PDB file of C-alpha atoms in Angstrom:
ATOM      1  CA  MET H 299       0.398  19.672 -10.438  1.00  0.00           C
ATOM      2  CA  THR H 300      -3.165  18.727  -9.529  1.00  0.00           C
ATOM      3  CA  ALA H 301      -4.560  15.257  -9.048  1.00  0.00           C
ATOM      4  CA  GLY H 302      -6.451  15.585 -12.328  1.00  0.00           C
ATOM      5  CA  GLN H 303      -3.249  16.318 -14.183  1.00  0.00           C
ATOM      6  CA  VAL H 304      -1.527  13.320 -12.640  1.00  0.00           C
ATOM      7  CA  SER H 305      -4.169  10.921 -13.942  1.00  0.00           C
ATOM      8  CA  THR H 306      -3.838  11.863 -17.616  1.00  0.00           C
ATOM      9  CA  ASN H 307      -2.816   9.164 -20.093  1.00  0.00           C
ATOM     10  CA  ARG H 308       0.698   8.324 -19.012  1.00  0.00           C
ATOM     11  CA  VAL H 309       2.550   5.121 -19.845  1.00  0.00           C
ATOM     12  CA  PHE H 310       5.466   3.887 -17.737  1.00  0.00           C
ATOM     13  CA  ALA H 311       8.093   1.268 -18.498  1.00  0.00           C
ATOM     14  CA  GLU H 312       8.352  -1.818 -16.308  1.00  0.00           C
ATOM     15  CA  ASP H 313      11.501  -0.498 -14.608  1.00  0.00           C
ATOM     16  CA  ASP H 314       9.600   2.651 -13.585  1.00  0.00           C
ATOM     17  CA  LEU H 315       6.796   0.877 -11.715  1.00  0.00           C
ATOM     18  CA  VAL H 316       6.462   1.965  -8.080  1.00  0.00           C
ATOM     19  CA  PRO H 317       5.657  -0.795  -5.542  1.00  0.00           C
ATOM     20  CA  ILE H 318       2.100  -0.494  -4.280  1.00  0.00           C
ATOM     21  CA  SER H 319       3.440  -1.095  -0.767  1.00  0.00           C
ATOM     22  CA  ALA H 320       5.488   2.111  -1.087  1.00  0.00           C
ATOM     23  CA  LEU H 321       2.287   4.159  -1.236  1.00  0.00           C
ATOM     24  CA  GLN H 322       1.322   3.079   2.269  1.00  0.00           C
ATOM     25  CA  HIS H 323       4.846   3.795   3.502  1.00  0.00           C
ATOM     26  CA  TYR H 324       4.709   7.274   1.953  1.00  0.00           C
ATOM     27  CA  VAL H 325       1.344   8.165   3.510  1.00  0.00           C
ATOM     28  CA  PHE H 326       2.549   6.926   6.907  1.00  0.00           C
ATOM     29  CA  CYS H 327       5.892   8.757   6.705  1.00  0.00           C
ATOM     30  CA  PRO H 328       7.857   9.951   3.630  1.00  0.00           C
ATOM     31  CA  ARG H 329      11.130   9.412   5.521  1.00  0.00           C
ATOM     32  CA  GLN H 330      10.212   5.780   6.235  1.00  0.00           C
ATOM     33  CA  CYS H 331       9.339   5.360   2.556  1.00  0.00           C
ATOM     34  CA  ALA H 332      12.754   6.720   1.549  1.00  0.00           C
ATOM     35  CA  LEU H 333      14.627   4.528   4.043  1.00  0.00           C
ATOM     36  CA  ILE H 334      12.938   1.428   2.620  1.00  0.00           C
ATOM     37  CA  HIS H 335      12.773   2.211  -1.090  1.00  0.00           C
ATOM     38  CA  ILE H 336      15.841   4.440  -1.574  1.00  0.00           C
ATOM     39  CA  GLU H 337      18.305   3.326   1.098  1.00  0.00           C
ATOM     40  CA  ARG H 338      17.008  -0.282   1.086  1.00  0.00           C
ATOM     41  CA  ILE H 339      16.835  -0.462   4.877  1.00  0.00           C
ATOM     42  CA  TRP H 340      14.414  -2.845   6.550  1.00  0.00           C
ATOM     43  CA  ASN H 341      14.093  -4.143  10.072  1.00  0.00           C
ATOM     44  CA  GLU H 342      11.406  -6.290  11.643  1.00  0.00           C
ATOM     45  CA  ASN H 343       9.777  -5.736  14.970  1.00  0.00           C
ATOM     46  CA  ARG H 344       6.883  -7.649  16.502  1.00  0.00           C
ATOM     47  CA  LEU H 345       4.283  -5.683  14.543  1.00  0.00           C
ATOM     48  CA  THR H 346       5.915  -6.128  11.126  1.00  0.00           C
ATOM     49  CA  ALA H 347       6.610  -9.820  11.820  1.00  0.00           C
ATOM     50  CA  GLU H 348       2.963 -10.419  12.693  1.00  0.00           C
ATOM     51  CA  GLY H 349       1.901  -8.574   9.539  1.00  0.00           C
ATOM     52  CA  ARG H 350       4.291 -10.582   7.364  1.00  0.00           C
ATOM     53  CA  LEU H 351       3.053 -13.896   8.783  1.00  0.00           C
ATOM     54  CA  LEU H 352      -0.566 -12.852   8.238  1.00  0.00           C
ATOM     55  CA  HIS H 353       0.111 -12.050   4.564  1.00  0.00           C
ATOM     56  CA  GLU H 354       1.964 -15.334   4.095  1.00  0.00           C
ATOM     57  CA  ARG H 355      -0.979 -17.297   5.517  1.00  0.00           C
ATOM     58  CA  VAL H 356      -3.419 -15.458   3.256  1.00  0.00           C
ATOM     59  CA  HIS H 357      -1.288 -15.944   0.137  1.00  0.00           C
ATOM     60  CA  ASP H 358      -0.600 -19.641   0.852  1.00  0.00           C
ATOM     61  CA  ALA H 359      -4.266 -20.541   1.315  1.00  0.00           C
ATOM     62  CA  GLU H 360      -5.914 -22.262  -1.618  1.00  0.00           C
ATOM     63  CA  SER H 361      -8.125 -20.394  -4.037  1.00  0.00           C
ATOM     64  CA  GLU H 362     -11.841 -20.969  -3.576  1.00  0.00           C
ATOM     65  CA  SER H 363     -14.700 -21.464  -5.998  1.00  0.00           C
ATOM     66  CA  ARG H 364     -18.375 -21.175  -5.062  1.00  0.00           C
ATOM     67  CA  PRO H 365     -21.498 -20.325  -7.027  1.00  0.00           C
ATOM     68  CA  ASN H 366     -21.162 -16.679  -8.092  1.00  0.00           C
ATOM     69  CA  LEU H 367     -17.889 -16.301  -6.167  1.00  0.00           C
ATOM     70  CA  ARG H 368     -14.264 -16.955  -7.121  1.00  0.00           C
ATOM     71  CA  ILE H 369     -11.506 -16.139  -4.648  1.00  0.00           C
ATOM     72  CA  THR H 370      -7.959 -15.674  -5.946  1.00  0.00           C
ATOM     73  CA  ARG H 371      -4.976 -15.157  -3.609  1.00  0.00           C
ATOM     74  CA  GLY H 372      -1.598 -13.538  -4.166  1.00  0.00           C
ATOM     75  CA  LEU H 373      -2.576 -12.061  -7.529  1.00  0.00           C
ATOM     76  CA  ARG H 374       0.158  -9.987  -9.194  1.00  0.00           C
ATOM     77  CA  LEU H 375      -1.060  -6.581 -10.331  1.00  0.00           C
ATOM     78  CA  CYS H 376       0.303  -3.686 -12.358  1.00  0.00           C
ATOM     79  CA  SER H 377      -0.782  -0.487 -14.054  1.00  0.00           C
ATOM     80  CA  PHE H 378       1.398   0.928 -16.810  1.00  0.00           C
ATOM     81  CA  ARG H 379      -0.857   3.998 -17.012  1.00  0.00           C
ATOM     82  CA  ILE H 380       0.015   5.319 -13.556  1.00  0.00           C
ATOM     83  CA  GLY H 381       3.120   3.158 -13.070  1.00  0.00           C
ATOM     84  CA  ILE H 382       2.548   0.850 -10.080  1.00  0.00           C
ATOM     85  CA  ALA H 383       2.894  -2.873  -9.394  1.00  0.00           C
ATOM     86  CA  GLY H 384       2.312  -5.216  -6.478  1.00  0.00           C
ATOM     87  CA  ILE H 385       0.467  -8.255  -5.167  1.00  0.00           C
ATOM     88  CA  ALA H 386      -3.127  -8.331  -3.950  1.00  0.00           C
ATOM     89  CA  ASP H 387      -3.748 -10.440  -0.851  1.00  0.00           C
ATOM     90  CA  VAL H 388      -7.157 -11.532  -2.135  1.00  0.00           C
ATOM     91  CA  VAL H 389      -9.311 -10.661  -5.132  1.00  0.00           C
ATOM     92  CA  GLU H 390     -12.919 -11.781  -4.985  1.00  0.00           C
ATOM     93  CA  PHE H 391     -14.738 -12.150  -8.294  1.00  0.00           C
ATOM     94  CA  ILE H 392     -18.476 -11.674  -7.700  1.00  0.00           C
ATOM     95  CA  GLY H 393     -20.899 -13.036 -10.276  1.00  0.00           C
ATOM     96  CA  GLU H 394     -23.165 -10.193 -11.435  1.00  0.00           C
ATOM     97  CA  PRO H 395     -25.431  -9.844 -14.482  1.00  0.00           C
ATOM     98  CA  ASN H 396     -24.084  -6.307 -14.970  1.00  0.00           C
ATOM     99  CA  GLY H 397     -20.492  -7.373 -14.441  1.00  0.00           C
ATOM    100  CA  SER H 398     -17.787  -7.811 -17.060  1.00  0.00           C
ATOM    101  CA  ALA H 399     -16.359 -10.754 -18.968  1.00  0.00           C
ATOM    102  CA  ILE H 400     -13.202 -12.045 -17.236  1.00  0.00           C
ATOM    103  CA  PRO H 401     -10.649 -14.171 -19.143  1.00  0.00           C
ATOM    104  CA  GLY H 402     -10.850 -17.777 -17.943  1.00  0.00           C
ATOM    105  CA  LEU H 403     -14.265 -17.408 -16.297  1.00  0.00           C
ATOM    106  CA  GLN H 404     -17.679 -18.041 -17.771  1.00  0.00           C
ATOM    107  CA  GLY H 405     -20.368 -15.483 -17.155  1.00  0.00           C
ATOM    108  CA  ARG H 406     -19.989 -11.895 -15.971  1.00  0.00           C
ATOM    109  CA  TRP H 407     -18.057 -10.844 -12.887  1.00  0.00           C
ATOM    110  CA  ARG H 408     -17.021  -7.857 -10.841  1.00  0.00           C
ATOM    111  CA  PRO H 409     -13.655  -7.988  -9.017  1.00  0.00           C
ATOM    112  CA  ARG H 410     -13.230  -6.765  -5.457  1.00  0.00           C
ATOM    113  CA  PRO H 411      -9.696  -6.486  -3.944  1.00  0.00           C
ATOM    114  CA  ILE H 412      -9.335  -7.346  -0.258  1.00  0.00           C
ATOM    115  CA  GLU H 413      -6.278  -6.301   1.777  1.00  0.00           C
ATOM    116  CA  TYR H 414      -5.418  -7.956   5.104  1.00  0.00           C
ATOM    117  CA  LYS H 415      -3.982  -5.971   8.030  1.00  0.00           C
ATOM    118  CA  ARG H 416      -2.901  -7.378  11.400  1.00  0.00           C
ATOM    119  CA  GLY H 417      -3.989  -4.430  13.542  1.00  0.00           C
ATOM    120  CA  ARG H 418      -6.753  -1.876  13.821  1.00  0.00           C
ATOM    121  CA  PRO H 419      -8.011   0.694  11.295  1.00  0.00           C
ATOM    122  CA  LYS H 420      -5.535   3.562  10.955  1.00  0.00           C
ATOM    123  CA  LEU H 421      -6.216   7.239  11.434  1.00  0.00           C
ATOM    124  CA  ASP H 422      -4.647   8.054   8.058  1.00  0.00           C
ATOM    125  CA  ARG H 423      -5.759   6.955   4.578  1.00  0.00           C
ATOM    126  CA  SER H 424      -2.816   4.682   3.812  1.00  0.00           C
ATOM    127  CA  ASP H 425      -4.825   1.440   3.792  1.00  0.00           C
ATOM    128  CA  ALA H 426      -7.586   2.895   1.601  1.00  0.00           C
ATOM    129  CA  VAL H 427      -4.989   4.257  -0.843  1.00  0.00           C
ATOM    130  CA  GLN H 428      -3.284   0.864  -1.029  1.00  0.00           C
ATOM    131  CA  VAL H 429      -6.450  -1.072  -1.855  1.00  0.00           C
ATOM    132  CA  CYS H 430      -7.596   1.650  -4.286  1.00  0.00           C
ATOM    133  CA  ALA H 431      -4.284   1.302  -6.126  1.00  0.00           C
ATOM    134  CA  GLN H 432      -5.014  -2.407  -6.479  1.00  0.00           C
ATOM    135  CA  ALA H 433      -8.422  -1.566  -7.942  1.00  0.00           C
ATOM    136  CA  LEU H 434      -6.853   0.775 -10.519  1.00  0.00           C
ATOM    137  CA  CYS H 435      -4.560  -2.061 -11.580  1.00  0.00           C
ATOM    138  CA  LEU H 436      -7.461  -4.505 -11.911  1.00  0.00           C
ATOM    139  CA  GLU H 437      -9.454  -2.034 -14.002  1.00  0.00           C
ATOM    140  CA  GLU H 438      -6.567  -1.601 -16.413  1.00  0.00           C
ATOM    141  CA  MET H 439      -5.578  -5.278 -16.600  1.00  0.00           C
ATOM    142  CA  LEU H 440      -9.099  -6.659 -17.005  1.00  0.00           C
ATOM    143  CA  ASN H 441     -10.881  -3.683 -18.579  1.00  0.00           C
ATOM    144  CA  VAL H 442     -13.534  -3.767 -15.861  1.00  0.00           C
ATOM    145  CA  ASP H 443     -15.184  -1.347 -13.455  1.00  0.00           C
ATOM    146  CA  VAL H 444     -14.145  -1.935  -9.835  1.00  0.00           C
ATOM    147  CA  ARG H 445     -16.479  -0.068  -7.511  1.00  0.00           C
ATOM    148  CA  GLU H 446     -15.460  -1.243  -4.048  1.00  0.00           C
ATOM    149  CA  GLY H 447     -12.930  -3.273  -2.105  1.00  0.00           C
ATOM    150  CA  GLY H 448     -12.298  -4.228   1.478  1.00  0.00           C
ATOM    151  CA  ILE H 449      -9.741  -4.203   4.274  1.00  0.00           C
ATOM    152  CA  TYR H 450      -9.799  -7.015   6.824  1.00  0.00           C
ATOM    153  CA  TYR H 451      -8.389  -5.911  10.180  1.00  0.00           C
ATOM    154  CA  GLY H 452      -7.080  -8.627  12.488  1.00  0.00           C
ATOM    155  CA  ARG H 453      -7.710  -6.917  15.818  1.00  0.00           C
ATOM    156  CA  PRO H 454     -11.476  -6.413  15.493  1.00  0.00           C
ATOM    157  CA  ARG H 455     -11.577  -9.365  13.027  1.00  0.00           C
ATOM    158  CA  ARG H 456     -13.838  -7.364  10.819  1.00  0.00           C
ATOM    159  CA  ARG H 457     -13.854  -6.300   7.195  1.00  0.00           C
ATOM    160  CA  GLN H 458     -14.204  -2.627   6.344  1.00  0.00           C
ATOM    161  CA  THR H 459     -15.687  -1.722   2.966  1.00  0.00           C
ATOM    162  CA  VAL H 460     -13.808   0.834   0.849  1.00  0.00           C
ATOM    163  CA  LEU H 461     -15.738   2.670  -1.865  1.00  0.00           C
ATOM    164  CA  PHE H 462     -13.568   3.792  -4.748  1.00  0.00           C
ATOM    165  CA  THR H 463     -14.949   7.290  -5.084  1.00  0.00           C
ATOM    166  CA  ASP H 464     -13.578   9.854  -7.503  1.00  0.00           C
ATOM    167  CA  SER H 465     -11.895  11.676  -4.623  1.00  0.00           C
ATOM    168  CA  LEU H 466     -10.133   8.513  -3.388  1.00  0.00           C
ATOM    169  CA  ARG H 467      -9.010   7.685  -6.925  1.00  0.00           C
ATOM    170  CA  ASP H 468      -7.607  11.191  -7.378  1.00  0.00           C
ATOM    171  CA  GLU H 469      -5.901  11.037  -3.998  1.00  0.00           C
ATOM    172  CA  THR H 470      -4.371   7.660  -4.830  1.00  0.00           C
ATOM    173  CA  GLU H 471      -2.964   8.849  -8.155  1.00  0.00           C
ATOM    174  CA  GLN H 472      -1.565  11.940  -6.449  1.00  0.00           C
ATOM    175  CA  ILE H 473       0.142   9.743  -3.833  1.00  0.00           C
ATOM    176  CA  VAL H 474       1.587   7.623  -6.658  1.00  0.00           C
ATOM    177  CA  TYR H 475       2.997  10.786  -8.239  1.00  0.00           C
ATOM    178  CA  GLN H 476       4.465  12.032  -4.953  1.00  0.00           C
ATOM    179  CA  THR H 477       5.952   8.648  -4.080  1.00  0.00           C
ATOM    180  CA  ARG H 478       7.572   8.302  -7.497  1.00  0.00           C
ATOM    181  CA  ARG H 479       8.995  11.830  -7.242  1.00  0.00           C
ATOM    182  CA  LEU H 480      10.486  11.014  -3.822  1.00  0.00           C
ATOM    183  CA  ILE H 481      12.072   7.749  -4.966  1.00  0.00           C
ATOM    184  CA  ARG H 482      13.444   9.301  -8.147  1.00  0.00           C
ATOM    185  CA  SER H 483      14.990  12.150  -6.160  1.00  0.00           C
ATOM    186  CA  GLY H 484      17.211   9.685  -4.308  1.00  0.00           C
ATOM    187  CA  GLU H 485      17.048  11.939  -1.243  1.00  0.00           C
ATOM    188  CA  THR H 486      15.790  10.931   2.207  1.00  0.00           C
ATOM    189  CA  PRO H 487      13.696  13.658   3.892  1.00  0.00           C
ATOM    190  CA  ALA H 488      14.553  14.968   7.337  1.00  0.00           C
ATOM    191  CA  ALA H 489      12.819  13.339  10.284  1.00  0.00           C
ATOM    192  CA  THR H 490       9.698  14.881  11.787  1.00  0.00           C
ATOM    193  CA  PRO H 491       9.341  13.065  15.141  1.00  0.00           C
ATOM    194  CA  ASP H 492       5.847  12.374  16.456  1.00  0.00           C
ATOM    195  CA  GLY H 493       3.765   9.570  17.908  1.00  0.00           C
ATOM    196  CA  ARG H 494       4.226   7.342  14.865  1.00  0.00           C
ATOM    197  CA  CYS H 495       7.895   6.829  15.706  1.00  0.00           C
ATOM    198  CA  ARG H 496       7.057   4.587  18.685  1.00  0.00           C
ATOM    199  CA  SER H 497       5.664   1.826  16.441  1.00  0.00           C
ATOM    200  CA  CYS H 498       8.104   2.231  13.527  1.00  0.00           C
ATOM    201  CA  SER H 499      10.469  -0.712  13.053  1.00  0.00           C
ATOM    202  CA  LEU H 500      13.054   1.618  11.494  1.00  0.00           C
ATOM    203  CA  SER H 501      13.338   3.937  14.489  1.00  0.00           C
ATOM    204  CA  ASP H 502      16.899   2.759  15.253  1.00  0.00           C
ATOM    205  CA  TYR H 503      17.960   3.593  11.681  1.00  0.00           C
ATOM    206  CA  CYS H 504      15.904   6.755  11.339  1.00  0.00           C
ATOM    207  CA  LEU H 505      17.094   8.309  14.643  1.00  0.00           C
ATOM    208  CA  PRO H 506      14.118  10.699  14.693  1.00  0.00           C
ATOM    209  CA  GLY H 507      15.486  12.498  17.754  1.00  0.00           C
ATOM    210  CA  THR H 508      18.727  13.447  15.978  1.00  0.00           C
ATOM    211  CA  ALA H 509      17.899  13.627  12.275  1.00  0.00           C
ATOM    212  CA  GLY H 510      15.228  16.296  12.272  1.00  0.00           C
ATOM    213  CA  ILE H 511      15.381  19.581  10.436  1.00  0.00           C
ATOM    214  CA  LYS H 512      16.697  21.457  13.492  1.00  0.00           C
ATOM    215  CA  LYS H 513      18.728  18.575  14.897  1.00  0.00           C
ATOM    216  CA  SER H 514      22.432  17.972  14.339  1.00  0.00           C
ATOM    217  CA  ALA H 515      23.616  14.359  14.213  1.00  0.00           C
ATOM    218  CA  ARG H 516      27.190  15.612  14.679  1.00  0.00           C
ATOM    219  CA  ARG H 517      26.337  17.432  17.909  1.00  0.00           C
ATOM    220  CA  TYR H 518      24.443  14.381  19.113  1.00  0.00           C
ATOM    221  CA  LEU H 519      27.483  12.134  18.534  1.00  0.00           C
ATOM    222  CA  GLU H 520      29.830  14.607  20.167  1.00  0.00           C
ATOM    223  CA  LYS H 521      27.550  14.762  23.188  1.00  0.00           C
ATOM    224  CA  MET H 522      27.367  10.966  23.480  1.00  0.00           C
ATOM    225  CA  VAL H 523      31.142  10.530  23.128  1.00  0.00           C
ATOM    226  CA  ALA H 524      31.809  13.204  25.750  1.00  0.00           C
ATOM    227  CA  ARG H 525      29.771  11.327  28.405  1.00  0.00           C
TER     228      ARG H 525
END
């Protein structure tokens, strides 16, 4: 199935909505995604704790209102077309003559989702996919055109602009499809150990050195017991 086929008019029930956070987990590691969203396993390390505290501070801050700018925090989002739901850290509403009418606001506005991350920009596209998914929700909920968003990284303390190109939109919808297929399967993929495992908070549950395709957990246990 191609990305274009995934994005056709499809309506999902509320119980079928995939968490937007699961998309980032899937891009980072499908096994991690399955451990969290199928097996319901979670464990905090220093990195995840710092990330959680950052999101809590962002969500708890008061909304702001300035001329031609409205800042909303912790906004709940969903798309029944592609079947996702989640919470945006921040959505900025920019006053623009060519913007759209937004319920509850006078004038014309263009929304811009902003995601906050504790660390540095990643080598993969997980952060861009996550904020693009938020944009797709905003477009459906508000019937507006969302052209760009942003990701604020805590280490360089800098915001990175994300343009919602056709290719990123297609990639995001494809990731939604793949993530939903994984969760619906109820099966956790085999481990594929690499450098990502060192920073994963679920390493002790995943056991990447023993749960790979060519690894036997039974032989590992027998070896440990025999010591």
